[in-house]
Tab-separated table of C-alpha atoms and ligand atoms in Angstrom:
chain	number	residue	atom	x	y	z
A	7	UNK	CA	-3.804	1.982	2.332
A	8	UNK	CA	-4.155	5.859	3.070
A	9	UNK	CA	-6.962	5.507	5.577
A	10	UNK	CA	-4.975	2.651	7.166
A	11	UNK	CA	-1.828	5.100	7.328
A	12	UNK	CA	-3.955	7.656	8.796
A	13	UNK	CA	-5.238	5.634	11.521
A	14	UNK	CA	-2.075	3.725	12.354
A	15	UNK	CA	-0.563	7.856	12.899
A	16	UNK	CA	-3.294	9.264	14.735
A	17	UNK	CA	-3.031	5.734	17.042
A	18	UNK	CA	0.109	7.298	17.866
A	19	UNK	CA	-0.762	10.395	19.016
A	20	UNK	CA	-0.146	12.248	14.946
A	21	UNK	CA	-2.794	14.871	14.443
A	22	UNK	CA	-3.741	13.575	10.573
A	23	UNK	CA	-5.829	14.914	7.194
A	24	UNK	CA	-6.961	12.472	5.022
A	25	UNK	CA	-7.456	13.677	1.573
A	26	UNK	CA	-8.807	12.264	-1.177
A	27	UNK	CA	-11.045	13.674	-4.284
A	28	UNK	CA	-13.799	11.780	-3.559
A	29	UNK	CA	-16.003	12.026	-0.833
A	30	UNK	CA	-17.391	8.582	-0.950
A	31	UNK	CA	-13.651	6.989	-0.180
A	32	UNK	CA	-13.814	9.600	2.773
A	33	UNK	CA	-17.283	8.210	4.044
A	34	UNK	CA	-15.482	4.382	3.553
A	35	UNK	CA	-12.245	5.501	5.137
A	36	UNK	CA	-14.711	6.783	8.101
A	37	UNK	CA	-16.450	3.643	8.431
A	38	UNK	CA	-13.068	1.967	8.626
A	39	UNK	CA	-11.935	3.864	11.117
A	40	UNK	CA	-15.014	3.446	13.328
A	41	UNK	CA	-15.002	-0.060	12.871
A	42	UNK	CA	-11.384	-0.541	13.833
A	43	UNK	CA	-11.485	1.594	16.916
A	44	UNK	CA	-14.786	-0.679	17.785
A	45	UNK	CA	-12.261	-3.379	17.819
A	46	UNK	CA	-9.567	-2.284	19.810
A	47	UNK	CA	-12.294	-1.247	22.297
A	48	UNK	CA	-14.101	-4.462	22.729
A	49	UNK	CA	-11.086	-6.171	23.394
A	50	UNK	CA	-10.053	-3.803	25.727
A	51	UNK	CA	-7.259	-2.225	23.392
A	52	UNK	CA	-8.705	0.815	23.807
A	53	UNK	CA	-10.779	2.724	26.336
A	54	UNK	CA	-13.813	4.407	24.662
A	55	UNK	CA	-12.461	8.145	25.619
A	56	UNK	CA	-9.142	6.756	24.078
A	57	UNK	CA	-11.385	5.714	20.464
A	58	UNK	CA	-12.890	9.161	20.544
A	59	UNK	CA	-9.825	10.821	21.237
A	60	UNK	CA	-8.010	8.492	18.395
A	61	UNK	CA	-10.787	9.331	16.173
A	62	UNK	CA	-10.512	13.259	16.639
A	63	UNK	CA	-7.519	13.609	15.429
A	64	UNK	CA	-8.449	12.879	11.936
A	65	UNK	CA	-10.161	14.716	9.575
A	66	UNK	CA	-11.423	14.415	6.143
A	67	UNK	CA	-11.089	16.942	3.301
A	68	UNK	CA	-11.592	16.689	-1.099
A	69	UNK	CA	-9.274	19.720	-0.890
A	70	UNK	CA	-5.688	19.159	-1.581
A	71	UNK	CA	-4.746	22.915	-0.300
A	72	UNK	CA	-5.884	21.701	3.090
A	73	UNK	CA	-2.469	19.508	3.050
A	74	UNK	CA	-0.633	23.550	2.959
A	75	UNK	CA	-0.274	23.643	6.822
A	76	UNK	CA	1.146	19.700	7.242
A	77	UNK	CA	4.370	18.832	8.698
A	78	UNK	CA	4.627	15.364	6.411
A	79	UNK	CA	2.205	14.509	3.428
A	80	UNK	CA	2.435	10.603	2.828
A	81	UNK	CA	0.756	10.039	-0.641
A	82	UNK	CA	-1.222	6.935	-1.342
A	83	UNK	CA	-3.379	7.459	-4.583
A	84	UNK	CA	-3.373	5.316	-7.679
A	85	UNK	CA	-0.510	3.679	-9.177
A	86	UNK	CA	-0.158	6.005	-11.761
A	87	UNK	CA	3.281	7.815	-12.028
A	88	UNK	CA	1.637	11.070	-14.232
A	89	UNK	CA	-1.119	10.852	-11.396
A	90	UNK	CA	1.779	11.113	-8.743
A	91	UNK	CA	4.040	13.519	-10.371
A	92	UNK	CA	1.226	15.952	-10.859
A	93	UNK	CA	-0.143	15.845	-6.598
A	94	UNK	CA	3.767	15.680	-5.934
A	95	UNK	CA	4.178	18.976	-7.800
A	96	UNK	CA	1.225	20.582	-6.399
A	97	UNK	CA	2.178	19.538	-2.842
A	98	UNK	CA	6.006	20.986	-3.270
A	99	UNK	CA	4.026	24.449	-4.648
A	100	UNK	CA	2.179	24.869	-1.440
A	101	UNK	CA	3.667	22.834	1.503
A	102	UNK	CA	6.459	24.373	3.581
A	103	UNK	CA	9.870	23.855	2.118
A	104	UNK	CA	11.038	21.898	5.249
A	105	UNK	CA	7.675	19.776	4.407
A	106	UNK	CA	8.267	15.584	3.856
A	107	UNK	CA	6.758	14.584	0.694
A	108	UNK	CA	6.838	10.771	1.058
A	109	UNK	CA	5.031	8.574	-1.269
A	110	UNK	CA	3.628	5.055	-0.503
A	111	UNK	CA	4.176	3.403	-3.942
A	112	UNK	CA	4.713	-0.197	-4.111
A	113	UNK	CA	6.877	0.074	-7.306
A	114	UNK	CA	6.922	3.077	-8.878
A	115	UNK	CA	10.549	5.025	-8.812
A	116	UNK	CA	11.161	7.741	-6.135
A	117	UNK	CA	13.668	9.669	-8.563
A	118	UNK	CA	11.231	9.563	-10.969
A	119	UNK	CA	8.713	11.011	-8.663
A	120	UNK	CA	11.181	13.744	-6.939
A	121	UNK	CA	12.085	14.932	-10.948
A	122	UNK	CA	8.591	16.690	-10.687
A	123	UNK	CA	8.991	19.120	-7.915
A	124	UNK	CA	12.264	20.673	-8.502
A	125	UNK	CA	14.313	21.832	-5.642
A	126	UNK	CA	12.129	19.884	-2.988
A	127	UNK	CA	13.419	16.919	-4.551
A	128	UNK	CA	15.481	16.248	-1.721
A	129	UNK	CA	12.736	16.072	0.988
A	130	UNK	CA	11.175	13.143	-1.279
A	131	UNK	CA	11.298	9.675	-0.207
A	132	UNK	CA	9.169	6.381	-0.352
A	133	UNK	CA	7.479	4.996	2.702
A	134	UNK	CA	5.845	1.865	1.878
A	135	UNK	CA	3.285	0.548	4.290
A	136	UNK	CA	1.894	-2.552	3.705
A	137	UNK	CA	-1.865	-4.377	4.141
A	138	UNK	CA	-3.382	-4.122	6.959
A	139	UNK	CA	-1.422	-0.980	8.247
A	140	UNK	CA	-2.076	-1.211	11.524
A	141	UNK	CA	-1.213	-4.857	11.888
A	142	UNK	CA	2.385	-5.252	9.722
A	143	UNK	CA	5.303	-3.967	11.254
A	144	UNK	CA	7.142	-3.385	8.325
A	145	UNK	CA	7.366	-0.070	6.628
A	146	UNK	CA	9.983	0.120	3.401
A	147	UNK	CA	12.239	2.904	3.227
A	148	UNK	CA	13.767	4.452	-0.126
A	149	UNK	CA	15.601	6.839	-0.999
A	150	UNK	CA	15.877	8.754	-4.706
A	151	UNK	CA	18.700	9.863	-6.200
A	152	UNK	CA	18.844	12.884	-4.445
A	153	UNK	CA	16.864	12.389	-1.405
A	154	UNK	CA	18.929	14.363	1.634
A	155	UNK	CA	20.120	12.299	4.593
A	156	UNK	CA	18.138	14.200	6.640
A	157	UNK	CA	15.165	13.448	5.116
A	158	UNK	CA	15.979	9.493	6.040
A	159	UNK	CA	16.668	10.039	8.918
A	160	UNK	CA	13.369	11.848	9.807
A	161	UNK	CA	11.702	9.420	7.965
A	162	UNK	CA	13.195	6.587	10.239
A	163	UNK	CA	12.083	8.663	13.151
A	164	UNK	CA	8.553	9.075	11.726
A	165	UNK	CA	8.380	5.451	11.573
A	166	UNK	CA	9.216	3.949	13.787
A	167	UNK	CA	6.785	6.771	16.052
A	168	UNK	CA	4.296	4.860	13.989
A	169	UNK	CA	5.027	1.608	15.951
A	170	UNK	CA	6.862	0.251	12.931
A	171	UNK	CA	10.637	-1.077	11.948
A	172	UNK	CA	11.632	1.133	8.864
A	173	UNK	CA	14.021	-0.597	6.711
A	174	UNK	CA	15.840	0.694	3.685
A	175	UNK	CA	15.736	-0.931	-0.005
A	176	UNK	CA	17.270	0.747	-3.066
A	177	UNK	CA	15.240	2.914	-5.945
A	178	UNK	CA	14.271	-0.181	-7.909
A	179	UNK	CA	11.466	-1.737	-9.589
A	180	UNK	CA	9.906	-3.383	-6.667
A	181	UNK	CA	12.068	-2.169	-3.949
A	182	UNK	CA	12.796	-5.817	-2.017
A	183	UNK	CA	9.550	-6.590	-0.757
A	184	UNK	CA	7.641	-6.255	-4.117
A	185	UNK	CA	10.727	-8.070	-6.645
A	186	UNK	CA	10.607	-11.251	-3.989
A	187	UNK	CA	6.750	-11.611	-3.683
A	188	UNK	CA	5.315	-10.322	-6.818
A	189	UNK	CA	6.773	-13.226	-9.156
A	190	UNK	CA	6.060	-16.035	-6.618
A	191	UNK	CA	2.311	-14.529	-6.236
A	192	UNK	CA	2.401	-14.836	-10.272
A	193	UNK	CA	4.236	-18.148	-10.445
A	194	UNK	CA	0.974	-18.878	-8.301
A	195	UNK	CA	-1.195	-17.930	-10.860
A	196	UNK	CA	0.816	-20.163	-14.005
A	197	UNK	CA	0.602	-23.129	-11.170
A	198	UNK	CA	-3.286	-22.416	-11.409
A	199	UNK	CA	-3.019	-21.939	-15.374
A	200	UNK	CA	-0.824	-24.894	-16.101
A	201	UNK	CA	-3.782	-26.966	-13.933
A	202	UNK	CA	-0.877	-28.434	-11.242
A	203	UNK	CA	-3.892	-27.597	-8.633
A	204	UNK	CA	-7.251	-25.283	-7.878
A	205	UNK	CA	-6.481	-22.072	-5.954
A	206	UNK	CA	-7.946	-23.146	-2.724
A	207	UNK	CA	-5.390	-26.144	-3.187
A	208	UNK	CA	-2.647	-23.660	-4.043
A	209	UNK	CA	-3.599	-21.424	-0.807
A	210	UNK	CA	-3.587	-24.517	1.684
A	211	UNK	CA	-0.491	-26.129	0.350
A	212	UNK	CA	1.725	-22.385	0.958
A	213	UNK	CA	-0.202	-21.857	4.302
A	214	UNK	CA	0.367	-25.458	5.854
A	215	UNK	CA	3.435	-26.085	4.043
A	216	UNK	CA	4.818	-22.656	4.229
A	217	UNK	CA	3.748	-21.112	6.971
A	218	UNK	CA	2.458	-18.255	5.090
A	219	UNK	CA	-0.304	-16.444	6.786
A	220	UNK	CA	-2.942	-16.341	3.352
A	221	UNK	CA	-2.021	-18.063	0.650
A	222	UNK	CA	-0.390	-16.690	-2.360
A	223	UNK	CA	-3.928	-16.150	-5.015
A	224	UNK	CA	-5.863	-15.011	-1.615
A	225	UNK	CA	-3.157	-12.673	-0.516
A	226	UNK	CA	-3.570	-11.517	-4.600
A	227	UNK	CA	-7.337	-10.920	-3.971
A	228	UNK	CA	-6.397	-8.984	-1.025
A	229	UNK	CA	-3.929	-6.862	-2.365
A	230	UNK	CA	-5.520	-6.285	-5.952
A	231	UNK	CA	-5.135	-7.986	-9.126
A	232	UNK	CA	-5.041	-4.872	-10.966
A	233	UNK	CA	-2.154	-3.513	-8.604
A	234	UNK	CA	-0.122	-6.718	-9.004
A	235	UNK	CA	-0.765	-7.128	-12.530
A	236	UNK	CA	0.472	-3.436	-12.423
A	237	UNK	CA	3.452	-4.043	-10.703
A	238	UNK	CA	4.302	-7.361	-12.731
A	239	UNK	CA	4.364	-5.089	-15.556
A	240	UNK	CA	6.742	-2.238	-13.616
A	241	UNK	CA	9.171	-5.162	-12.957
A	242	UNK	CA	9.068	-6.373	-16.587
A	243	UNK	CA	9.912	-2.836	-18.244
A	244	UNK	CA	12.419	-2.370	-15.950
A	245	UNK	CA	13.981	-5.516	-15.665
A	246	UNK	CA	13.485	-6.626	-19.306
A	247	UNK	CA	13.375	-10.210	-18.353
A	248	UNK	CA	10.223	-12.210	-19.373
A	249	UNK	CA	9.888	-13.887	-16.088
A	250	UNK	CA	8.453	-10.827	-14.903
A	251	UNK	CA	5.548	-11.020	-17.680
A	252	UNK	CA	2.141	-11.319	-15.949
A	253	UNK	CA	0.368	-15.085	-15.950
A	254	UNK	CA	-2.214	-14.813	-18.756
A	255	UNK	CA	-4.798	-16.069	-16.063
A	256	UNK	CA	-3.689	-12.901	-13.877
A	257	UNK	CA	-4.293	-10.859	-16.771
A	258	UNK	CA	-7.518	-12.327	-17.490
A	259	UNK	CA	-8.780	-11.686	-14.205
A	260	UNK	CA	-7.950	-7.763	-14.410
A	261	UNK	CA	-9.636	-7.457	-17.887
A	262	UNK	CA	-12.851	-8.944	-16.785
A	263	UNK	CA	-12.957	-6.406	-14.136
A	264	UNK	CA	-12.269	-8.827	-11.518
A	265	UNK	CA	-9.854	-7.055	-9.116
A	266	UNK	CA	-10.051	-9.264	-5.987
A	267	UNK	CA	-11.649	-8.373	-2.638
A	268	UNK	CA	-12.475	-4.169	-3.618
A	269	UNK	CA	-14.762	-5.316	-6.455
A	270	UNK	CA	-16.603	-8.539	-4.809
A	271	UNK	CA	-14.834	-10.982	-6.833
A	272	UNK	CA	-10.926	-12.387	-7.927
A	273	UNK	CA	-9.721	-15.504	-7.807
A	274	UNK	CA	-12.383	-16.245	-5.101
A	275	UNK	CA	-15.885	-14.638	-5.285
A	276	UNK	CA	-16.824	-12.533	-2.305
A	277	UNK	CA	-20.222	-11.353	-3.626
A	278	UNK	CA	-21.910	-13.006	-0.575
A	279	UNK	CA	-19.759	-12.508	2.022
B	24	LIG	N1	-7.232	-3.206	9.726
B	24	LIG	C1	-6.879	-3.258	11.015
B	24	LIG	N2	-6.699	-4.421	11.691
B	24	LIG	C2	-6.911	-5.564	11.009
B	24	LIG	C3	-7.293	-5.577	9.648
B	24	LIG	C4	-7.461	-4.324	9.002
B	24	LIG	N3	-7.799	-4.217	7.707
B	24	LIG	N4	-7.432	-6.863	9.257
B	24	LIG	C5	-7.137	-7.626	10.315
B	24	LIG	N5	-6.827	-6.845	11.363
B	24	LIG	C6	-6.439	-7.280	12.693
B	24	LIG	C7	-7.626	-7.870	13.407
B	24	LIG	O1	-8.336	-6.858	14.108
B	24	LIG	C8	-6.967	-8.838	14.347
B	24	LIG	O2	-6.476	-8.161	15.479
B	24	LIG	P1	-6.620	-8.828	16.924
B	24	LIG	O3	-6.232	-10.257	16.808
B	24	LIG	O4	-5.688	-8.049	17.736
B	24	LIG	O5	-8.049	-8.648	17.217
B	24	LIG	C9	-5.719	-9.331	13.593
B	24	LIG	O6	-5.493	-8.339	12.557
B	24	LIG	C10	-5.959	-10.672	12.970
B	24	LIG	O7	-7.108	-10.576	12.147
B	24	LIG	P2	-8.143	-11.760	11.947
B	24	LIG	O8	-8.199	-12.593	13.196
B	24	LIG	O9	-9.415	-11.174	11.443
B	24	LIG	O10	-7.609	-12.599	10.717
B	24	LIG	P3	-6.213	-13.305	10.491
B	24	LIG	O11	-5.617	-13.860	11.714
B	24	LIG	O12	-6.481	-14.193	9.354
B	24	LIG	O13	-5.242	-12.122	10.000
B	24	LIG	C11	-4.288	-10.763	8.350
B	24	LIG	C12	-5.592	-11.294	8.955
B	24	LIG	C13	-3.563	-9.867	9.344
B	24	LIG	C14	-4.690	-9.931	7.142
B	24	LIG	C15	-3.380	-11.983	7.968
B	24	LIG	O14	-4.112	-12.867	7.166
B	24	LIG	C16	-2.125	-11.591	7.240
B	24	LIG	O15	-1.138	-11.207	7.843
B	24	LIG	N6	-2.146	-11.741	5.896
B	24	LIG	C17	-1.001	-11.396	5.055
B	24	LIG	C18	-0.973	-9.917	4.824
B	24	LIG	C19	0.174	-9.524	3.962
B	24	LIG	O16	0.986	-10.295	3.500
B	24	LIG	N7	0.239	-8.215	3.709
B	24	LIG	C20	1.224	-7.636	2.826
B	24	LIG	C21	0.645	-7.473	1.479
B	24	LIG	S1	1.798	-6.783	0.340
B	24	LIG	C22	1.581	-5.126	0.498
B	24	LIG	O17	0.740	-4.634	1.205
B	24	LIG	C23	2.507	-4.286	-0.297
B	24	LIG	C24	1.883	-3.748	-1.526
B	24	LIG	O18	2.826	-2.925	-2.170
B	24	LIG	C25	1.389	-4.765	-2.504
């Protein structure tokens, strides 16, 4: 998601620092980049002197202090809420107090997030993008408890700068876009379980019959098991409602290590393609 961020701002002219603490996601979100600009370019998207200028305005660092001088940090690590509190509070210690600290969880709560950086609180806010950044229009906006109107506002403006139609959803599990398509993806998975057809069958019938553009268990692969398994279980503390409980076959799959299209195989295997 970050590197797709990252090139979907510096497409629009947004001079950008990926971070991350590994090199070897920087080398991938590099290759990425490359390969996406090689795109555009072939079908004549792009001009090669526009790719190259594109590409220059992002660079890579393993060194969070490199965010210090940015106007807007947009966090997309882990889904881990002691992982996010912990860069949130080291980014309100050395960015600019008129800095945006926006994060891109799918799930995870925005108050919760802004209660580890004290004062800046108010300049936190959620901007979920969603898979393939550059391609979906849609980026989620949500507020915390105490984010400022300004910092909405800005946020709107960033946005939609992107090339993208900010909407607003309220600080809860899931925000909308997450509490609508996480159960049906693990309804998906029970229809699987409970043998009422194969995946591939599954995929078809919501593509042909619902015009969806991947079906449900595919669009799971894509996304992550682990993440929605992850997010299943965000909506279920939250919510308290058993319908949010993961499908035993979902949870299956994320034991065995099998977390969709970033390890090779999910539902669907992927090993050879
Ligand atoms: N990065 C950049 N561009 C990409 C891309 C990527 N990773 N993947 C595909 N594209 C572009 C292609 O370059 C192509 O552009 P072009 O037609 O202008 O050349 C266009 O998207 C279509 O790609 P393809 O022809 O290769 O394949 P498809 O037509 O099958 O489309 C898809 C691929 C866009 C991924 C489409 O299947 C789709 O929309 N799937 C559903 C995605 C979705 O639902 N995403 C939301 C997930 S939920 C989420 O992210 C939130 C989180 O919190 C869980």
């Amino acid at each position: 998601m970050g590197s797709g961020i990252a090139l979907t701002a510096a497409m629009n002219g947004i001079e950008v620092c990926q971070n991350d603490i590994a090199e070897e996601q920087l080398e991938r979100a590099r290759a990425y980049h490359a390969k996406t600009l090689a795109r555009a370019v072939k079908k004549e998207r792009l001009t090669e002197s526009d790719a190259e200028v594109v590409a220059s305005r992002i660079r890579y660092s393993t060194s969070l202090a490199d965010c210090a001088s940015a106007q807007w940090v947009v966090e997309a690590a882990t889904e881990n809420l002691r992982l996010k509190k912990e860069i949130f509070s080291s980014l309100a210690s050395t960015c600019g107090d008129d800095v945006i600290l926006a994060s891109n969880t799918s799930s995870i709560s925005i108050t919760d997030i802004g209660a580890s950086v004290g004062d800046a609180a108010p300049r936190v806010i959620g901007m979920h993008f969603f898979n393939p950044v550059p391609v979906m229009k849609l980026v989620e906006v949500i507020e915390g408890l105490v984010t400022s109107e300004e910092t909405t506002s800005r946020t709107f403006a960033l946005a939609e700068a992107m090339g993208k139609t900010p909407i607003k959803a309220n600080d809860r599990a899931g925000f909308v876009s997450n509490r609508v398509l996480m159960p049906m993806i693990n309804e998906a998975f029970y229809a699987w379980m409970d043998g009422v057809a194969e995946p591939e069958s599954i995929d078809e019938i919501m593509k042909l019959g619902c015009a969806f553009p991947m079906g449900p268990l595919r669009l799971a692969d894509f996304i992550g098991l682990d993440v929605c398994h992850h997010i299943m279980m965000v909506l279920y503390e939250e919510l308290g409602d058993q319908k949010y409980f993961p499908c035993p076959k979902l949870r299956q799959l994320v034991l065995a290590g099998r977390h969709g299209d970033k390890t090779g195989r999910g539902v669907y295997d992927y090993s050879t393609s």
